[in-house]
Amino acid sequence: MKNINRNVTHAYKSQLHIILTLGIVLFMFISCNTMSVIKKNESAGLNGDFEIVEDGFPVNWFFISPKALENHSYELVIDTTDFKGGRQSLKILVHEVDMSRDIWNNPGMFHNIDAIPGETYKTTFWLKNEGCSFRVKNRSENHPLEYEETIIQTNSSINNWQFFEHKYTVPQEYDRLGFYLHIWETGSLWIDDINIEKMNDSDSD
């Protein structure tokens, strides 16, 4: 009888562990998807020049806080009059931010690529800014670990298009590399021609 009870108890604990694990995974999945929205197009690649757009969203980019988009706290504008690469740029028009909430509840965007641990990647892009306080960073994550490097963080306007370049070596514990933009002040920000490429040994410093 004791063996039966022990077996029942063991089975119950195993089932409970599975249920809790699935619950955690489901919670993380829902949380990630409610914090950002994306339109995917497998053939478009990085789409760093924002030439391919579906339903108003440049494809293959996550845009943070869909609720803020729905409430028109910020807008995504495809600007065909002011750009650096291709025929258009992405303009993020920020009407309202909530400084009492974290960056995942305010305007922003990101894209992650597969990366090789220990290898160095070069990120390049063009940007201009009117009024926004913002941060651009490279980031790697291997839950619960994370590592990031700031490319630019400023509350100053950048009236003319400015080119940025950053070299980032992926830590050994990670196999992903992300480009992240966070905004926490109202204004207008343009970004264009984002590129992330692995550097060769022959590339000069």
CSV table of C-alpha atoms in Angstrom, one decimal:
chain,number,residue,atom,x,y,z
A,1,MET,CA,0.0,0.0,0.0
A,2,LYS,CA,2.8,2.4,0.9
A,3,ASN,CA,4.5,1.6,-2.5
A,4,ILE,CA,1.2,2.4,-4.3
A,5,ASN,CA,1.0,5.7,-2.4
A,6,ARG,CA,4.6,6.6,-3.2
A,7,ASN,CA,4.0,5.8,-6.9
A,8,VAL,CA,0.8,7.9,-7.0
A,9,THR,CA,2.6,10.8,-5.2
A,10,HIS,CA,5.6,10.5,-7.6
A,11,ALA,CA,3.2,10.5,-10.7
A,12,TYR,CA,1.3,13.5,-9.3
A,13,LYS,CA,4.5,15.5,-8.7
A,14,SER,CA,5.7,14.6,-12.2
A,15,GLN,CA,2.5,15.8,-13.7
A,16,LEU,CA,2.5,19.0,-11.6
A,17,HIS,CA,6.1,19.7,-12.8
A,18,ILE,CA,5.1,19.3,-16.4
A,19,ILE,CA,2.0,21.6,-15.9
A,20,LEU,CA,4.1,24.3,-14.2
A,21,THR,CA,6.8,24.1,-16.9
A,22,LEU,CA,4.2,24.4,-19.7
A,23,GLY,CA,2.6,27.3,-17.8
A,24,ILE,CA,5.9,29.2,-17.6
A,25,VAL,CA,6.6,28.6,-21.3
A,26,LEU,CA,3.1,29.7,-22.2
A,27,PHE,CA,3.4,32.8,-20.0
A,28,MET,CA,6.8,33.8,-21.6
A,29,PHE,CA,5.3,33.2,-25.1
A,30,ILE,CA,2.3,35.4,-24.4
A,31,SER,CA,4.4,38.1,-22.7
A,32,CYS,CA,6.8,38.3,-25.6
A,33,ASN,CA,4.1,38.5,-28.1
A,34,THR,CA,2.1,41.1,-26.3
A,35,MET,CA,5.2,43.3,-25.9
A,36,SER,CA,5.9,43.4,-29.6
A,37,VAL,CA,4.4,42.9,-33.0
A,38,ILE,CA,6.0,41.7,-36.3
A,39,LYS,CA,5.0,41.1,-39.9
A,40,LYS,CA,7.2,38.3,-41.2
A,41,ASN,CA,8.5,37.8,-44.8
A,42,GLU,CA,11.1,35.0,-45.1
A,43,SER,CA,12.3,36.2,-48.4
A,44,ALA,CA,12.9,39.8,-47.3
A,45,GLY,CA,16.0,39.2,-45.0
A,46,LEU,CA,16.9,41.9,-42.6
A,47,ASN,CA,14.9,44.5,-44.6
A,48,GLY,CA,17.1,47.2,-43.0
A,49,ASP,CA,16.2,49.7,-45.7
A,50,PHE,CA,12.5,49.3,-45.0
A,51,GLU,CA,11.6,48.8,-48.6
A,52,ILE,CA,9.2,45.9,-47.9
A,53,VAL,CA,6.1,46.9,-45.9
A,54,GLU,CA,2.9,45.0,-45.1
A,55,ASP,CA,-0.1,46.6,-43.4
A,56,GLY,CA,2.0,49.6,-42.5
A,57,PHE,CA,4.8,47.6,-40.9
A,58,PRO,CA,8.3,47.1,-42.3
A,59,VAL,CA,8.6,43.3,-42.4
A,60,ASN,CA,10.9,41.3,-40.2
A,61,TRP,CA,11.1,43.9,-37.5
A,62,PHE,CA,9.6,43.7,-34.0
A,63,PHE,CA,7.9,46.9,-32.9
A,64,ILE,CA,7.6,47.3,-29.2
A,65,SER,CA,4.3,48.0,-27.3
A,66,PRO,CA,1.5,47.3,-29.8
A,67,LYS,CA,-0.9,48.9,-27.3
A,68,ALA,CA,1.0,52.2,-27.7
A,69,LEU,CA,0.6,51.8,-31.5
A,70,GLU,CA,-3.1,51.1,-31.2
A,71,ASN,CA,-3.5,54.2,-28.9
A,72,HIS,CA,-1.5,56.3,-31.4
A,73,SER,CA,1.1,57.1,-28.8
A,74,TYR,CA,3.5,56.6,-31.7
A,75,GLU,CA,3.2,56.0,-35.4
A,76,LEU,CA,5.3,54.3,-38.0
A,77,VAL,CA,5.6,56.4,-41.1
A,78,ILE,CA,7.2,55.2,-44.4
A,79,ASP,CA,9.0,58.4,-45.5
A,80,THR,CA,9.5,58.5,-49.3
A,81,THR,CA,10.8,62.1,-49.3
A,82,ASP,CA,13.7,61.7,-46.8
A,83,PHE,CA,15.9,58.6,-47.0
A,84,LYS,CA,19.5,57.3,-47.3
A,85,GLY,CA,19.1,53.9,-48.9
A,86,GLY,CA,16.6,52.6,-51.4
A,87,ARG,CA,13.5,54.7,-52.0
A,88,GLN,CA,12.3,55.3,-48.4
A,89,SER,CA,13.2,55.4,-44.7
A,90,LEU,CA,11.3,54.6,-41.5
A,91,LYS,CA,10.1,57.6,-39.5
A,92,ILE,CA,9.0,57.0,-35.9
A,93,LEU,CA,6.7,59.8,-34.8
A,94,VAL,CA,6.3,59.7,-31.0
A,95,HIS,CA,3.3,61.6,-29.6
A,96,GLU,CA,3.3,60.3,-26.0
A,97,VAL,CA,5.6,58.3,-23.7
A,98,ASP,CA,5.0,57.0,-20.2
A,99,MET,CA,8.2,57.4,-18.1
A,100,SER,CA,6.6,55.5,-15.2
A,101,ARG,CA,6.7,52.3,-17.3
A,102,ASP,CA,9.7,50.3,-18.6
A,103,ILE,CA,11.2,50.4,-22.1
A,104,TRP,CA,9.0,47.5,-23.2
A,105,ASN,CA,5.9,49.7,-22.8
A,106,ASN,CA,7.3,52.6,-24.8
A,107,PRO,CA,8.2,53.1,-28.5
A,108,GLY,CA,11.0,51.0,-30.0
A,109,MET,CA,12.0,48.2,-32.4
A,110,PHE,CA,14.4,45.3,-32.7
A,111,HIS,CA,15.6,42.5,-34.9
A,112,ASN,CA,17.7,39.5,-33.9
A,113,ILE,CA,19.9,37.3,-36.1
A,114,ASP,CA,21.8,34.0,-35.6
A,115,ALA,CA,25.4,34.7,-34.7
A,116,ILE,CA,28.6,32.7,-34.0
A,117,PRO,CA,30.0,32.9,-30.5
A,118,GLY,CA,33.4,34.7,-30.5
A,119,GLU,CA,32.9,36.2,-33.9
A,120,THR,CA,32.8,40.0,-34.5
A,121,TYR,CA,30.0,41.6,-36.4
A,122,LYS,CA,29.7,45.1,-37.8
A,123,THR,CA,26.4,47.1,-37.4
A,124,THR,CA,25.9,50.2,-39.6
A,125,PHE,CA,23.0,52.5,-40.1
A,126,TRP,CA,21.9,56.1,-40.8
A,127,LEU,CA,19.8,58.1,-38.3
A,128,LYS,CA,18.4,61.6,-37.7
A,129,ASN,CA,16.4,62.9,-34.8
A,130,GLU,CA,14.2,65.8,-33.8
A,131,GLY,CA,13.4,65.9,-30.1
A,132,CYS,CA,13.5,62.2,-29.1
A,133,SER,CA,15.6,60.8,-26.3
A,134,PHE,CA,16.7,57.4,-27.5
A,135,ARG,CA,19.2,54.5,-27.3
A,136,VAL,CA,20.5,52.2,-30.0
A,137,LYS,CA,22.3,49.0,-28.8
A,138,ASN,CA,23.6,45.6,-29.9
A,139,ARG,CA,22.3,42.9,-27.6
A,140,SER,CA,22.7,39.2,-27.0
A,141,GLU,CA,20.5,37.0,-24.8
A,142,ASN,CA,20.6,33.5,-23.6
A,143,HIS,CA,18.0,33.4,-20.8
A,144,PRO,CA,18.6,34.3,-18.0
A,145,LEU,CA,21.9,35.8,-19.2
A,146,GLU,CA,22.1,38.9,-21.4
A,147,TYR,CA,24.9,41.2,-22.7
A,148,GLU,CA,24.6,44.5,-24.5
A,149,GLU,CA,26.7,47.4,-25.9
A,150,THR,CA,25.4,50.9,-26.5
A,151,ILE,CA,26.0,52.3,-30.0
A,152,ILE,CA,24.4,55.7,-29.2
A,153,GLN,CA,22.3,57.1,-26.4
A,154,THR,CA,21.3,60.8,-26.5
A,155,ASN,CA,18.6,63.4,-25.9
A,156,SER,CA,20.1,65.7,-28.5
A,157,SER,CA,18.7,66.4,-31.9
A,158,ILE,CA,20.6,65.2,-35.0
A,159,ASN,CA,19.3,67.5,-37.7
A,160,ASN,CA,21.1,65.9,-40.6
A,161,TRP,CA,21.5,62.2,-41.5
A,162,GLN,CA,24.4,60.8,-39.5
A,163,PHE,CA,26.2,57.5,-40.2
A,164,PHE,CA,26.9,55.1,-37.3
A,165,GLU,CA,29.1,52.0,-37.2
A,166,HIS,CA,29.7,49.6,-34.3
A,167,LYS,CA,31.8,46.4,-34.0
A,168,TYR,CA,30.5,43.8,-31.6
A,169,THR,CA,32.1,40.6,-30.6
A,170,VAL,CA,29.5,38.0,-29.6
A,171,PRO,CA,30.3,36.5,-26.1
A,172,GLN,CA,31.0,32.8,-26.0
A,173,GLU,CA,27.7,32.1,-24.1
A,174,TYR,CA,25.5,33.5,-26.9
A,175,ASP,CA,24.5,32.6,-30.4
A,176,ARG,CA,22.2,35.5,-31.2
A,177,LEU,CA,22.8,39.2,-32.0
A,178,GLY,CA,20.2,41.9,-31.9
A,179,PHE,CA,19.8,45.5,-33.0
A,180,TYR,CA,17.6,47.4,-30.6
A,181,LEU,CA,16.1,51.0,-30.6
A,182,HIS,CA,14.3,52.4,-27.5
A,183,ILE,CA,12.7,55.8,-27.4
A,184,TRP,CA,11.5,57.6,-24.2
A,185,GLU,CA,10.8,61.2,-25.3
A,186,THR,CA,8.4,62.6,-27.8
A,187,GLY,CA,9.6,63.8,-31.2
A,188,SER,CA,10.5,62.4,-34.6
A,189,LEU,CA,13.2,59.9,-35.4
A,190,TRP,CA,14.3,58.6,-38.9
A,191,ILE,CA,16.4,55.5,-39.4
A,192,ASP,CA,17.5,53.8,-42.6
A,193,ASP,CA,19.9,51.4,-44.3
A,194,ILE,CA,20.6,49.2,-41.2
A,195,ASN,CA,23.0,46.4,-41.9
A,196,ILE,CA,24.6,43.7,-39.7
A,197,GLU,CA,27.4,41.6,-41.2
A,198,LYS,CA,30.0,39.2,-39.8
A,199,MET,CA,33.5,40.6,-40.2
A,200,ASN,CA,36.3,38.6,-41.9
A,201,ASP,CA,39.7,38.1,-40.5
A,202,SER,CA,41.1,40.3,-43.3
A,203,ASP,CA,38.8,43.2,-42.3
A,204,SER,CA,40.9,46.0,-41.0
A,205,ASP,CA,40.3,47.6,-37.6
